[in-house]
Structures are given as structure tokens and as C-alpha cells.
Short mmCIF file of C-alpha atoms in Angstrom, two decimals:
data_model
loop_
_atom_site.label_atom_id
_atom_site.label_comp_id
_atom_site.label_asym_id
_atom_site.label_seq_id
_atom_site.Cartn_x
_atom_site.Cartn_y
_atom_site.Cartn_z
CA UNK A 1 6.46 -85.51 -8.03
CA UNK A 2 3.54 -84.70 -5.94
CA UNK A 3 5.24 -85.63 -3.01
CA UNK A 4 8.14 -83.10 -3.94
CA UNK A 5 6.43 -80.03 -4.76
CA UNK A 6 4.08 -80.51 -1.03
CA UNK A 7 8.18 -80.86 0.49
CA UNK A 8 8.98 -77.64 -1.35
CA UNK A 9 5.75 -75.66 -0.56
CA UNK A 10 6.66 -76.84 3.14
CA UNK A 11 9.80 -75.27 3.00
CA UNK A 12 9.02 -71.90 1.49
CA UNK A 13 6.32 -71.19 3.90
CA UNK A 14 8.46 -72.52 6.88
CA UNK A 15 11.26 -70.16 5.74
CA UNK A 16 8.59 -67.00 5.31
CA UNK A 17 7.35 -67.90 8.94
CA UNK A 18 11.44 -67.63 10.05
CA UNK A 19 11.97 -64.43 8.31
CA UNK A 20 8.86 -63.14 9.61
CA UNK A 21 9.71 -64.50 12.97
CA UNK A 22 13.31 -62.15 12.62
CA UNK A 23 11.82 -59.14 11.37
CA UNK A 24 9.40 -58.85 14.15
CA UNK A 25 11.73 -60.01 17.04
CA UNK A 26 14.67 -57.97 15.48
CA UNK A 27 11.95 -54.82 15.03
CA UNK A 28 12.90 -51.57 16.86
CA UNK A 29 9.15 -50.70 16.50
CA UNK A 30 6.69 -52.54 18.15
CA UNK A 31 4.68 -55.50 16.80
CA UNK A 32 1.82 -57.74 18.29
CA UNK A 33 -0.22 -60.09 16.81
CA UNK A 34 -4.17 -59.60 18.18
CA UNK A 35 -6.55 -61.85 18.26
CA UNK A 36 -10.48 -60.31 17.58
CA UNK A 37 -11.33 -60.37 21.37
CA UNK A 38 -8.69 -57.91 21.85
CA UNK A 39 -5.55 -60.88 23.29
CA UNK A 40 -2.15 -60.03 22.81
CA UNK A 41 -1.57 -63.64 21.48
CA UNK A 42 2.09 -62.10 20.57
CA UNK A 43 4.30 -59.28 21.27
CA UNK A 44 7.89 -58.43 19.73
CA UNK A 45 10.47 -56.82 23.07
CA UNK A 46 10.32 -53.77 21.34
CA UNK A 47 6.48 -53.66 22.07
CA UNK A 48 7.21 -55.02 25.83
CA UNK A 49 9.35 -52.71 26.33
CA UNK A 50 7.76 -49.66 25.20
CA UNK A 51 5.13 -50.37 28.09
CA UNK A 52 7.66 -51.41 30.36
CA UNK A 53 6.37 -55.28 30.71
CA UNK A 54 8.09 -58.23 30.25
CA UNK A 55 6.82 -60.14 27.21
CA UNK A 56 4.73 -62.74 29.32
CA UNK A 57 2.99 -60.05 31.28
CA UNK A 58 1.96 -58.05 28.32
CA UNK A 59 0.77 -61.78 26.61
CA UNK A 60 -1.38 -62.16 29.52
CA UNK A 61 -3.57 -59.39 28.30
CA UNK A 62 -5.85 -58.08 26.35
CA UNK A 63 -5.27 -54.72 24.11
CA UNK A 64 -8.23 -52.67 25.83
CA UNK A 65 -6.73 -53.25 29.71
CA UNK A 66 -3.40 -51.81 27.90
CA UNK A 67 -5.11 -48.59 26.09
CA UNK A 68 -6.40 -45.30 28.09
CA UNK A 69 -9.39 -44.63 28.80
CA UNK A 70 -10.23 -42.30 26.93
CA UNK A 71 -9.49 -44.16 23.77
CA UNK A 72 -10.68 -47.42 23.68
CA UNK A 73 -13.52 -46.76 21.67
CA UNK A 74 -11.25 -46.10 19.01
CA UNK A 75 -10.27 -49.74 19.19
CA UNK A 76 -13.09 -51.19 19.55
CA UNK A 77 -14.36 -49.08 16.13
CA UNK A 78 -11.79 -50.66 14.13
CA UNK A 79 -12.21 -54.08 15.47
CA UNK A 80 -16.02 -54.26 14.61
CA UNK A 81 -15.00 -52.96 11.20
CA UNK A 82 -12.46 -55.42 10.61
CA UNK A 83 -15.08 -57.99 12.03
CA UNK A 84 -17.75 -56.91 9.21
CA UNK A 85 -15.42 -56.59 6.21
CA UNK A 86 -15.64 -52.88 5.63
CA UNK A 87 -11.58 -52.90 6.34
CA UNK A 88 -8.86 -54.49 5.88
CA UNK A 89 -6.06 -52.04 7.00
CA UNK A 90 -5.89 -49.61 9.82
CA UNK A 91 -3.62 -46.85 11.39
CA UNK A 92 -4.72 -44.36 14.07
CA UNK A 93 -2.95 -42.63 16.91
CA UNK A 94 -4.02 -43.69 20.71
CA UNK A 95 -2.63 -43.50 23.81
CA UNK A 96 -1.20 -46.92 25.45
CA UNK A 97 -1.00 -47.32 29.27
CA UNK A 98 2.43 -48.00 30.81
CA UNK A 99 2.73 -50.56 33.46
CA UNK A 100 2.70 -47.93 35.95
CA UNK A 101 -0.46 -46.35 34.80
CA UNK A 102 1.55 -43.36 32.65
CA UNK A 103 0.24 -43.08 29.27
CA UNK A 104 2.30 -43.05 26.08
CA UNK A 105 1.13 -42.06 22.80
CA UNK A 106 1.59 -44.58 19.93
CA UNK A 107 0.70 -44.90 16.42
CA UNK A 108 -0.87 -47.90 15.42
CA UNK A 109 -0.80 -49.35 11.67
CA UNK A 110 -1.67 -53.16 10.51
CA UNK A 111 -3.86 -55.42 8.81
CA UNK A 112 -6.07 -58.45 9.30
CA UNK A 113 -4.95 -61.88 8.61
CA UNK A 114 -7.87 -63.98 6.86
CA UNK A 115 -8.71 -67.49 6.01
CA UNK A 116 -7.27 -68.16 2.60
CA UNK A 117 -10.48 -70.52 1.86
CA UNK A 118 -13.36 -68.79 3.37
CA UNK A 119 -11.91 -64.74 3.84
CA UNK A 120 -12.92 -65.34 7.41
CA UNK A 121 -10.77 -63.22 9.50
CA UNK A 122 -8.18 -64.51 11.74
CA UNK A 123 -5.70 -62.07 13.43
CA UNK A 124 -4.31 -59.08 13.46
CA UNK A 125 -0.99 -58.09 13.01
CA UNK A 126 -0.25 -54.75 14.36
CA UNK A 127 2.43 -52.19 14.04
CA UNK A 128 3.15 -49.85 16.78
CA UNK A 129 4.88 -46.88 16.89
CA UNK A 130 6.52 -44.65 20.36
CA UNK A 131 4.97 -41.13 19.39
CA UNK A 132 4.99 -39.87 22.67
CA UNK A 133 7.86 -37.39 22.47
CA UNK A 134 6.51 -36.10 19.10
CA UNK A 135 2.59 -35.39 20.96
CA UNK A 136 4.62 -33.93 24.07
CA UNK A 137 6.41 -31.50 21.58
CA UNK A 138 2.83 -31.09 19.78
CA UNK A 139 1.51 -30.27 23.11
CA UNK A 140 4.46 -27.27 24.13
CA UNK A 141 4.69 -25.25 20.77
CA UNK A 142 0.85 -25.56 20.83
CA UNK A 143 0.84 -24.00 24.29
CA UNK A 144 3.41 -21.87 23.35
CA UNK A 145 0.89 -20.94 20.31
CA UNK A 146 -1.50 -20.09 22.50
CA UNK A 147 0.56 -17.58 25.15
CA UNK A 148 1.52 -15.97 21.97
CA UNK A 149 -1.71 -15.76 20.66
CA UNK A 150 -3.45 -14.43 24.37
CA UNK A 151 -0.72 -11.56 24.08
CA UNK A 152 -0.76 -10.33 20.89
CA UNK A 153 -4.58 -10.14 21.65
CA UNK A 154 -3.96 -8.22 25.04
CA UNK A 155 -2.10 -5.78 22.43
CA UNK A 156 -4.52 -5.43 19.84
CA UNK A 157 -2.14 -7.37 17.49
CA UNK A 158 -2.41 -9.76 14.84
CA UNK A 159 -0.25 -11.96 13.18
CA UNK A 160 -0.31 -12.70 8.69
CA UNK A 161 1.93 -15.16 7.32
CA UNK A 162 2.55 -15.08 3.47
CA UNK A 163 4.14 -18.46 2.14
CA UNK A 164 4.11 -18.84 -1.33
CA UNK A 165 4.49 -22.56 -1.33
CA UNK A 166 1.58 -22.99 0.48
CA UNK A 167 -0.04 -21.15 -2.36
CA UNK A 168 -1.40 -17.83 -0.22
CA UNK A 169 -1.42 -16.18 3.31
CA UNK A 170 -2.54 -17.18 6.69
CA UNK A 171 -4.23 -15.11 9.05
CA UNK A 172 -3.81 -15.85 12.94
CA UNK A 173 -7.11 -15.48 14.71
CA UNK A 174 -6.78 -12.23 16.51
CA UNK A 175 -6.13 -11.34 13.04
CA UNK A 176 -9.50 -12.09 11.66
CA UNK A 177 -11.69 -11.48 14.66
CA UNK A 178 -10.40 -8.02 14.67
CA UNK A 179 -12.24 -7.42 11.22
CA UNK A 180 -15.36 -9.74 12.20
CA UNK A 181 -14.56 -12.88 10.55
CA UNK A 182 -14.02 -16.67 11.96
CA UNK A 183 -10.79 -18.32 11.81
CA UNK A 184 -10.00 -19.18 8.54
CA UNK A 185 -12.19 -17.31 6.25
CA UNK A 186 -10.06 -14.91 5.25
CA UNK A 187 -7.42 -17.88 4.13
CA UNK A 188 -5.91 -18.05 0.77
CA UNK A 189 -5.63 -15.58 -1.60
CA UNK A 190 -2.78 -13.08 -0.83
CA UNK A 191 -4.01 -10.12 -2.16
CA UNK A 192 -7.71 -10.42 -0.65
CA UNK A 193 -6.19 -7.75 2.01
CA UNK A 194 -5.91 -5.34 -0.41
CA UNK A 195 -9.52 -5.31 -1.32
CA UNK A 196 -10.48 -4.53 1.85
CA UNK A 197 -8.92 -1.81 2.47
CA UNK A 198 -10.27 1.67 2.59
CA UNK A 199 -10.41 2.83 -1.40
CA UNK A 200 -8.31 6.64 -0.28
CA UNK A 201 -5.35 4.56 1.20
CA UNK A 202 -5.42 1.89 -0.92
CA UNK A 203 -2.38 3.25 -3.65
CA UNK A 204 -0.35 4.29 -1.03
CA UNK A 205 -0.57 0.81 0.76
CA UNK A 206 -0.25 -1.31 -2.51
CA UNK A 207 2.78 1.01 -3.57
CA UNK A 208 4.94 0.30 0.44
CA UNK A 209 3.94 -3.26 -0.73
CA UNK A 210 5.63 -2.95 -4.06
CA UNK A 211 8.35 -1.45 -2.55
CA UNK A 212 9.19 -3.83 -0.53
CA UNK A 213 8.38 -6.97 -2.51
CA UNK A 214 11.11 -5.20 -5.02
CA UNK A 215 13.68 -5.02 -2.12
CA UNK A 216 13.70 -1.49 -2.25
CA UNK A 217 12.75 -1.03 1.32
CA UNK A 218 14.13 -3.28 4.58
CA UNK A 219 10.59 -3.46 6.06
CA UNK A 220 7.00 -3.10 4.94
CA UNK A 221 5.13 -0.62 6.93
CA UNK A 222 1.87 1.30 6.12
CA UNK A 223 -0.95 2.95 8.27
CA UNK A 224 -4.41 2.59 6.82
CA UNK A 225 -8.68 1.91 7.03
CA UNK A 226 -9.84 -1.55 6.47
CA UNK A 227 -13.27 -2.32 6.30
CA UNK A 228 -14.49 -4.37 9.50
CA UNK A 229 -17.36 -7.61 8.29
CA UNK A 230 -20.39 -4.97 10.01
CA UNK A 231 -19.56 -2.36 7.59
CA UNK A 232 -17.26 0.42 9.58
CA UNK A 233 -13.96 1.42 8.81
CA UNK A 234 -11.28 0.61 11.00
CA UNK A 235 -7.24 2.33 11.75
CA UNK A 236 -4.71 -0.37 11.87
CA UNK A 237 -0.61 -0.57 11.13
CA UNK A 238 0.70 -3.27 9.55
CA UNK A 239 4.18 -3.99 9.40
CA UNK A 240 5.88 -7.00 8.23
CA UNK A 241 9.05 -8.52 6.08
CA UNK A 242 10.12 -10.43 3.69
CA UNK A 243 11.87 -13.56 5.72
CA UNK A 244 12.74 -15.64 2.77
CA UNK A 245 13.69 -15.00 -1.10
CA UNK A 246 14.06 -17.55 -3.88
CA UNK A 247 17.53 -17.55 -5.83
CA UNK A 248 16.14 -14.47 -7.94
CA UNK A 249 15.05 -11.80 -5.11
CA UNK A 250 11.64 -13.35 -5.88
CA UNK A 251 9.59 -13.55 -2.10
CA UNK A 252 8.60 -16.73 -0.94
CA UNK A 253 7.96 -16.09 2.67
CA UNK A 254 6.72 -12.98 4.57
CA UNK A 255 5.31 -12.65 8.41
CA UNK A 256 3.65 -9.31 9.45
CA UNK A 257 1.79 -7.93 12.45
CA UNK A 258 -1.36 -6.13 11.94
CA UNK A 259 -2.17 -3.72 15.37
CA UNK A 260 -5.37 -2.13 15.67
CA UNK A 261 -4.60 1.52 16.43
CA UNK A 262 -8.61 3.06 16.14
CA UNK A 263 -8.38 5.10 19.06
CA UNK A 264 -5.31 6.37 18.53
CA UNK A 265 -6.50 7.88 15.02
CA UNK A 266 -9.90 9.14 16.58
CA UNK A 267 -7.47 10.13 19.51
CA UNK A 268 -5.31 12.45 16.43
CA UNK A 269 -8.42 13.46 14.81
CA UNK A 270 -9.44 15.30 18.11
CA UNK A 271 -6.78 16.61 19.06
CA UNK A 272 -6.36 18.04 14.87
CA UNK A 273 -9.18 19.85 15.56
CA UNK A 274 -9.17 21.09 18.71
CA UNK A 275 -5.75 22.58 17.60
CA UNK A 276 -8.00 24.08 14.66
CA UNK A 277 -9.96 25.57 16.21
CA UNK A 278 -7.32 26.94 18.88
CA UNK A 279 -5.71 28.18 15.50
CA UNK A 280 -8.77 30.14 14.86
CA UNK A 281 -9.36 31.32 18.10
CA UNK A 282 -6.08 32.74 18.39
CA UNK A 283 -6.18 34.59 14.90
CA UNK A 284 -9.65 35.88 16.23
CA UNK A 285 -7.64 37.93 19.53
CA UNK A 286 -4.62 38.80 17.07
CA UNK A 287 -6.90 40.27 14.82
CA UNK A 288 -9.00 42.06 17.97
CA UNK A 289 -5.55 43.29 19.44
CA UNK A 290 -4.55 44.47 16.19
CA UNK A 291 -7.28 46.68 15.77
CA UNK A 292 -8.14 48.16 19.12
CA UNK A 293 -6.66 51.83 19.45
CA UNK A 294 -4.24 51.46 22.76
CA UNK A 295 -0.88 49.89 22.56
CA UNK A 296 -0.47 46.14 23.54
CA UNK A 297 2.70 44.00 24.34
CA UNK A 298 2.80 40.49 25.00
CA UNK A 299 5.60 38.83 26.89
CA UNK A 300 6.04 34.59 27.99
CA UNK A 301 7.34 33.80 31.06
CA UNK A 302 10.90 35.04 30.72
CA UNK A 303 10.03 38.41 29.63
CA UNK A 304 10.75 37.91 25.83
CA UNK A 305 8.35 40.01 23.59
CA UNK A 306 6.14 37.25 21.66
CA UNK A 307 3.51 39.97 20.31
CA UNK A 308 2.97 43.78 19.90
CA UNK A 309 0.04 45.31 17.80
CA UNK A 310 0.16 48.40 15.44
CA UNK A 311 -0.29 51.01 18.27
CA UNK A 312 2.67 49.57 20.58
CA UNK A 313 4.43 49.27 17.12
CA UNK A 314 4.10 52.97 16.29
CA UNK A 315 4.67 54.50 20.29
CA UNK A 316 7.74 52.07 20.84
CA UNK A 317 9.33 52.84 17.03
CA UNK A 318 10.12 49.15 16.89
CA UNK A 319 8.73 46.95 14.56
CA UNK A 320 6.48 43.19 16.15
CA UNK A 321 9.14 41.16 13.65
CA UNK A 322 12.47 42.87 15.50
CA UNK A 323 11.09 42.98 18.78
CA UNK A 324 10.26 38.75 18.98
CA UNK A 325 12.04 37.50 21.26
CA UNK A 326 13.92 40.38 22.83
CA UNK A 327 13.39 41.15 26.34
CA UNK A 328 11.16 43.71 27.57
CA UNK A 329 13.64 45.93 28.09
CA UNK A 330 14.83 46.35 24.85
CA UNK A 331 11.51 47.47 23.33
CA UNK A 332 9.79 49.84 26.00
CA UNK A 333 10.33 51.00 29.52
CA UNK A 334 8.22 53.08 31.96
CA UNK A 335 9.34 56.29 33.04
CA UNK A 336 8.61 58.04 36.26
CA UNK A 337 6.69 61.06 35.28
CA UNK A 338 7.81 62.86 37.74
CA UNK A 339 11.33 61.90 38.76
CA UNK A 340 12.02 61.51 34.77
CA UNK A 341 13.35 57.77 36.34
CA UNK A 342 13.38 54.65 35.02
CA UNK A 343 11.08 52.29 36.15
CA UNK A 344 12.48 48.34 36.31
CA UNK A 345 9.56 46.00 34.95
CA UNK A 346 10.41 43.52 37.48
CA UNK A 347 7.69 43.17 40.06
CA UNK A 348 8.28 44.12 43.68
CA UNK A 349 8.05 42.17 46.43
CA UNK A 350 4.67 41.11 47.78
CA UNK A 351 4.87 42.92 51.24
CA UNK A 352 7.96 45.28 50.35
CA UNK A 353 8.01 48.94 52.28
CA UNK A 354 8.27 51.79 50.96
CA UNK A 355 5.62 53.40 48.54
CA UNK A 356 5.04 52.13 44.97
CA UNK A 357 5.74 55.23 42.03
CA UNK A 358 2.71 57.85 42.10
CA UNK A 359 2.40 57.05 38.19
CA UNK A 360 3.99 55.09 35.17
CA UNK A 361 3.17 54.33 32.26
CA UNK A 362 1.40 50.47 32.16
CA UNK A 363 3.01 47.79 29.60
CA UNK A 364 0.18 44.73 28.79
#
């Protein structure tokens, strides 16, 4: 009886080594069994292959000639662990080294093997996993990421992204350095913006918000003051849209731009009042001209009538309001005094012959 159950304990482990045996040479991921200095007492051809060895060569080594570098104390970390009993599973992400020195990326997951009697451990029985294509496609939308990023900062630009699933809004750097803060401590809550915005504009922002949130407008757009981490009030236009709805018009996704437009607004402001005060100074002359006793008659460049005062008004018999815009001509000419002629307004010819009228009357 004895005998019979050792026979059928035989069998079940010799049929768990064979399927074990299958699985790993039958693996499209790479396996290896590791002893704790680090030999490659085993590999699976999917593991071989993935480093371009044959399955002898790669045997013939140890897992620290195999990894970069620049990684191996990663490796040697988990092996101490493993070594002292703090572990008893691992995964990380290193880079392997190709037989012809190029390094792949590969994620590593496994466990240790230990003696069933004493816990000592044995081996290690690794999984490993070709990530290289994934870190290469890491590595181009991140520098993608960051030509995006160096040109929306050459234009004064930021970038928000509202995603409701992620539970608030995201702020790109530019974004938050333009207002003072460090990356990522203006994450979270979506309506923190708001707050921060100057308390005169803040209605008329919240209600373009609104407005679009309700799908009442295509785009959100909105010119306004935020207040900058020091204290001072900065211009900025922020425009943005709603890029994805749920099945009831509800927003779950919006991306914006935030540009810093300061100097244009300080730009505006001068310009408002230097065309105040221009304003001012012209009502000042009208007034003057208005009130001075001899006749005046403005003309632009063309010779249309743009201004006549009360005096040129009362000599001409035609009132400022029908004479705007008219040509000279049709207002007031001068008058030889004593030929009785007309006198044309155009001017003569610098250099003419021939003697200019004794006297006529002067238009201004």
C-alpha cells in the first residue's frame, strides 16, 4: 500500500515536471531558471532568441554579463532580497543586452523556488517579457511631448485637459509656471480655475463656461485676469472644447489652451488712453476754433471740407453739417478783388512764371 501511493506520488510529480517542461519550451515569452549567483542554469528558445543566442550560449552565462550596465544593480537588489527572505516574488523592468551589444528592454516577473523542508531558497524561475517596442514608443510620444511642450512655451501657451473620468483637470507645465506654481499643484479639482480668477471677470467667464458645457456654443472662449502665486494680476485667453460627451450631452472630456496675452492688454490700455487724451485734445482746438472771431475751414488731403467754425459758417451761408465732405469748391472760393475773377484753390507750380494775384481772399 505504501509502496503504491510512493509509485503514484512519483508519477504526479513526474507528470507536473512534463507539463512544466511544455509550458516553458512551448512559451512565446521568455523563461529561465536562475540560480542565486546569477547562472542561467535554463533558458526556454523564446528567451534565446529574444537576445539572439543559441540556448547553449546564453546557458553559459550568468544574468549580470546579459543585463546593461546601467541596471544591474537592480538585479543584484532583488537577489539579496530574495537571499534574506524579505521576498518572495519580483517584477521590474531592465534592459537586457543583445548578443551584439544592442540593448532591449524586458520586463521581468518570477518567484523563488525553496526547500520544502528547511524554506532555504533554491532557484529562481523567471518570466521575461520583449518590452522594447513599447519603451521605444514611450520614448517618441515623450519626445514628441516635449517639442510640443518647448513651443507652446516659445508662444506663451498652455495646455488644460478636463477628463471627468480621471475625476478633475490637468494642467501642462507651461500652464502652471505661467501663474507661479510647480507642476502639478494646481491638479485636481476642475473648478479651482475659477477661483483664481480676477473677481470683475469672473461672471462673465463662468457664464462662456456654462454656455458651452450646455452645448450652446461650438467653442469656449473668454479673455480675463487671473491671479499669478506673487500676488499680481495677469491677461490671458483661454479657449478650449468639449472633445467628448456621454450619451446625454453630459461632458466628459475637454482640452483648452490658455495664452498669456499681458502685454497685449497693457499694450490696449495705452493706446485707450493715449486716444483719450487725443479725444480731449482735439475737443480743446474745436472748441478754440469755434470761438475765435475770423472764419476757419478745414480740408484733408483731397480737398473735402472736414471742419468749419461759426464765423466761416455765417460768411460762406453754409452750414459745418452740409458742407462735410464736399469739396472746397462747393463751400467758398476766392475772388480777385480786382479782376472780380475767380481764383482756383489749387496751388501753382513751385517755380511757375508769371505773377501770383495782387490780393485774395485766404481760406485756412
Amino acid at each position: 500500500m505504501f509502496a503504491r501511493v510512493i509509485r503514484k506520488d512519483r508519477r504526479q510529480i513526474a507528470e507536473s515536471e512534463q507539463r512544466f517542461r511544455r509550458a516553458m519550451e512551448d512559451s512565446s515569452i521568455g523563461v529561465a531558471i536562475v540560480g542565486l549567483d546569477g547562472r542561467i542554469l535554463e533558458a526556454n528558445p523564446a528567451f534565446a532568441a529574444m537576445l539572439d543566442y543559441r540556448r547553449d550560449e546564453i546557458e553559459a552565462l550568468t544574468f549580470f554579463q546579459l543585463t546593461h550596465a546601467d541596471d544591474l544593480e537592480i538585479g543584484r537588489e532583488t537577489m539579496e532580497d530574495l537571499k534574506a527572505g524579505k521576498i518572495d516574488s519580483f517584477h521590474f523592468e531592465k534592459r537586457y543586452l543583445k548578443k551584439d551589444g544592442t540593448p532591449v528592454w524586458a520586463r521581468l516577473a518570477g518567484s523563488v523556488i525553496r526547500d520544502g523542508n528547511s524554506g532555504r531558497p533554491l532557484y529562481l524561475v523567471s518570466q521575461i517579457e520583449d518590452i522594447d517596442a513599447r519603451k521605444q514608443a514611450e520614448a517618441r510620444i515623450a519626445e514628441a511631448e516635449t517639442r510640443w511642450n518647448f513651443a507652446l512655451a516659445g508662444a506663451g501657451q498652455g495646455v488644460w485637459d478636463f477628463d471627468k473620468r480621471r475625476g478633475g483637470t490637468n494642467y501642462s507645465s507651461t500652464w502652471v509656471k505661467m501663474l507661479g506654481y510647480a507642476d502639478g499643484e494646481l491638479d485636481g479639482d476642475p473648478d479651482h480655475w475659477l477661483a483664481m480668477i480676477h473677481p470683475d471677470d469672473r461672471e462673465a467667464v463662468a457664464e462662456a463656461d456654462r454656455a458651452h458645457l450646455e452645448g450652446r456654443t461650438p467653442f469656449f472662449e473668454a479673455e480675463f485676469r487671473m491671479r499669478h502665486k506673487d500676488g499680481r494680476w495677469l491677461w490671458f485667453l483661454d479657449r478650449g472644447k468639449a472633445i467628448e460627451r456621454d450619451e446625454e450631452g453630459r461632458l466628459i472630456r475637454a482640452i483648452g489652451s490658455l495664452t498669456d496675452i499681458t502685454r497685449r492688454k497693457q499694450a490696449e490700455e495705452r493706446l485707450a488712453v493715449s486716444a483719450a487724451m487725443l479725444a480731449d485734445e482735439k475737443e480743446r482746438l474745436k472748441v478754440t476754433l469755434q470761438s475765435i472771431g475770423d472764419a476757419v475751414i478745414c480740408t484733408d488731403a483731397a480737398n473735402r471740407v472736414t471742419f468749419m467754425n461759426p464765423v466761416a459758417e455765417k460768411l460762406t451761408g453754409v452750414s459745418c453739417n452740409d458742407a462735410l465732405g464736399k469739396t472746397l469748391g462747393h463751400v467758398y472760393w476766392a475772388v480777385d478783388e480786382e479782376t472780380g475773377h475767380r481764383i482756383g484753390v489749387a496751388r501753382p507750380a513751385i517755380g511757375g512764371q508769371g505773377s501770383a494775384p495782387r490780393r485774395r481772399h485766404d481760406h485756412r
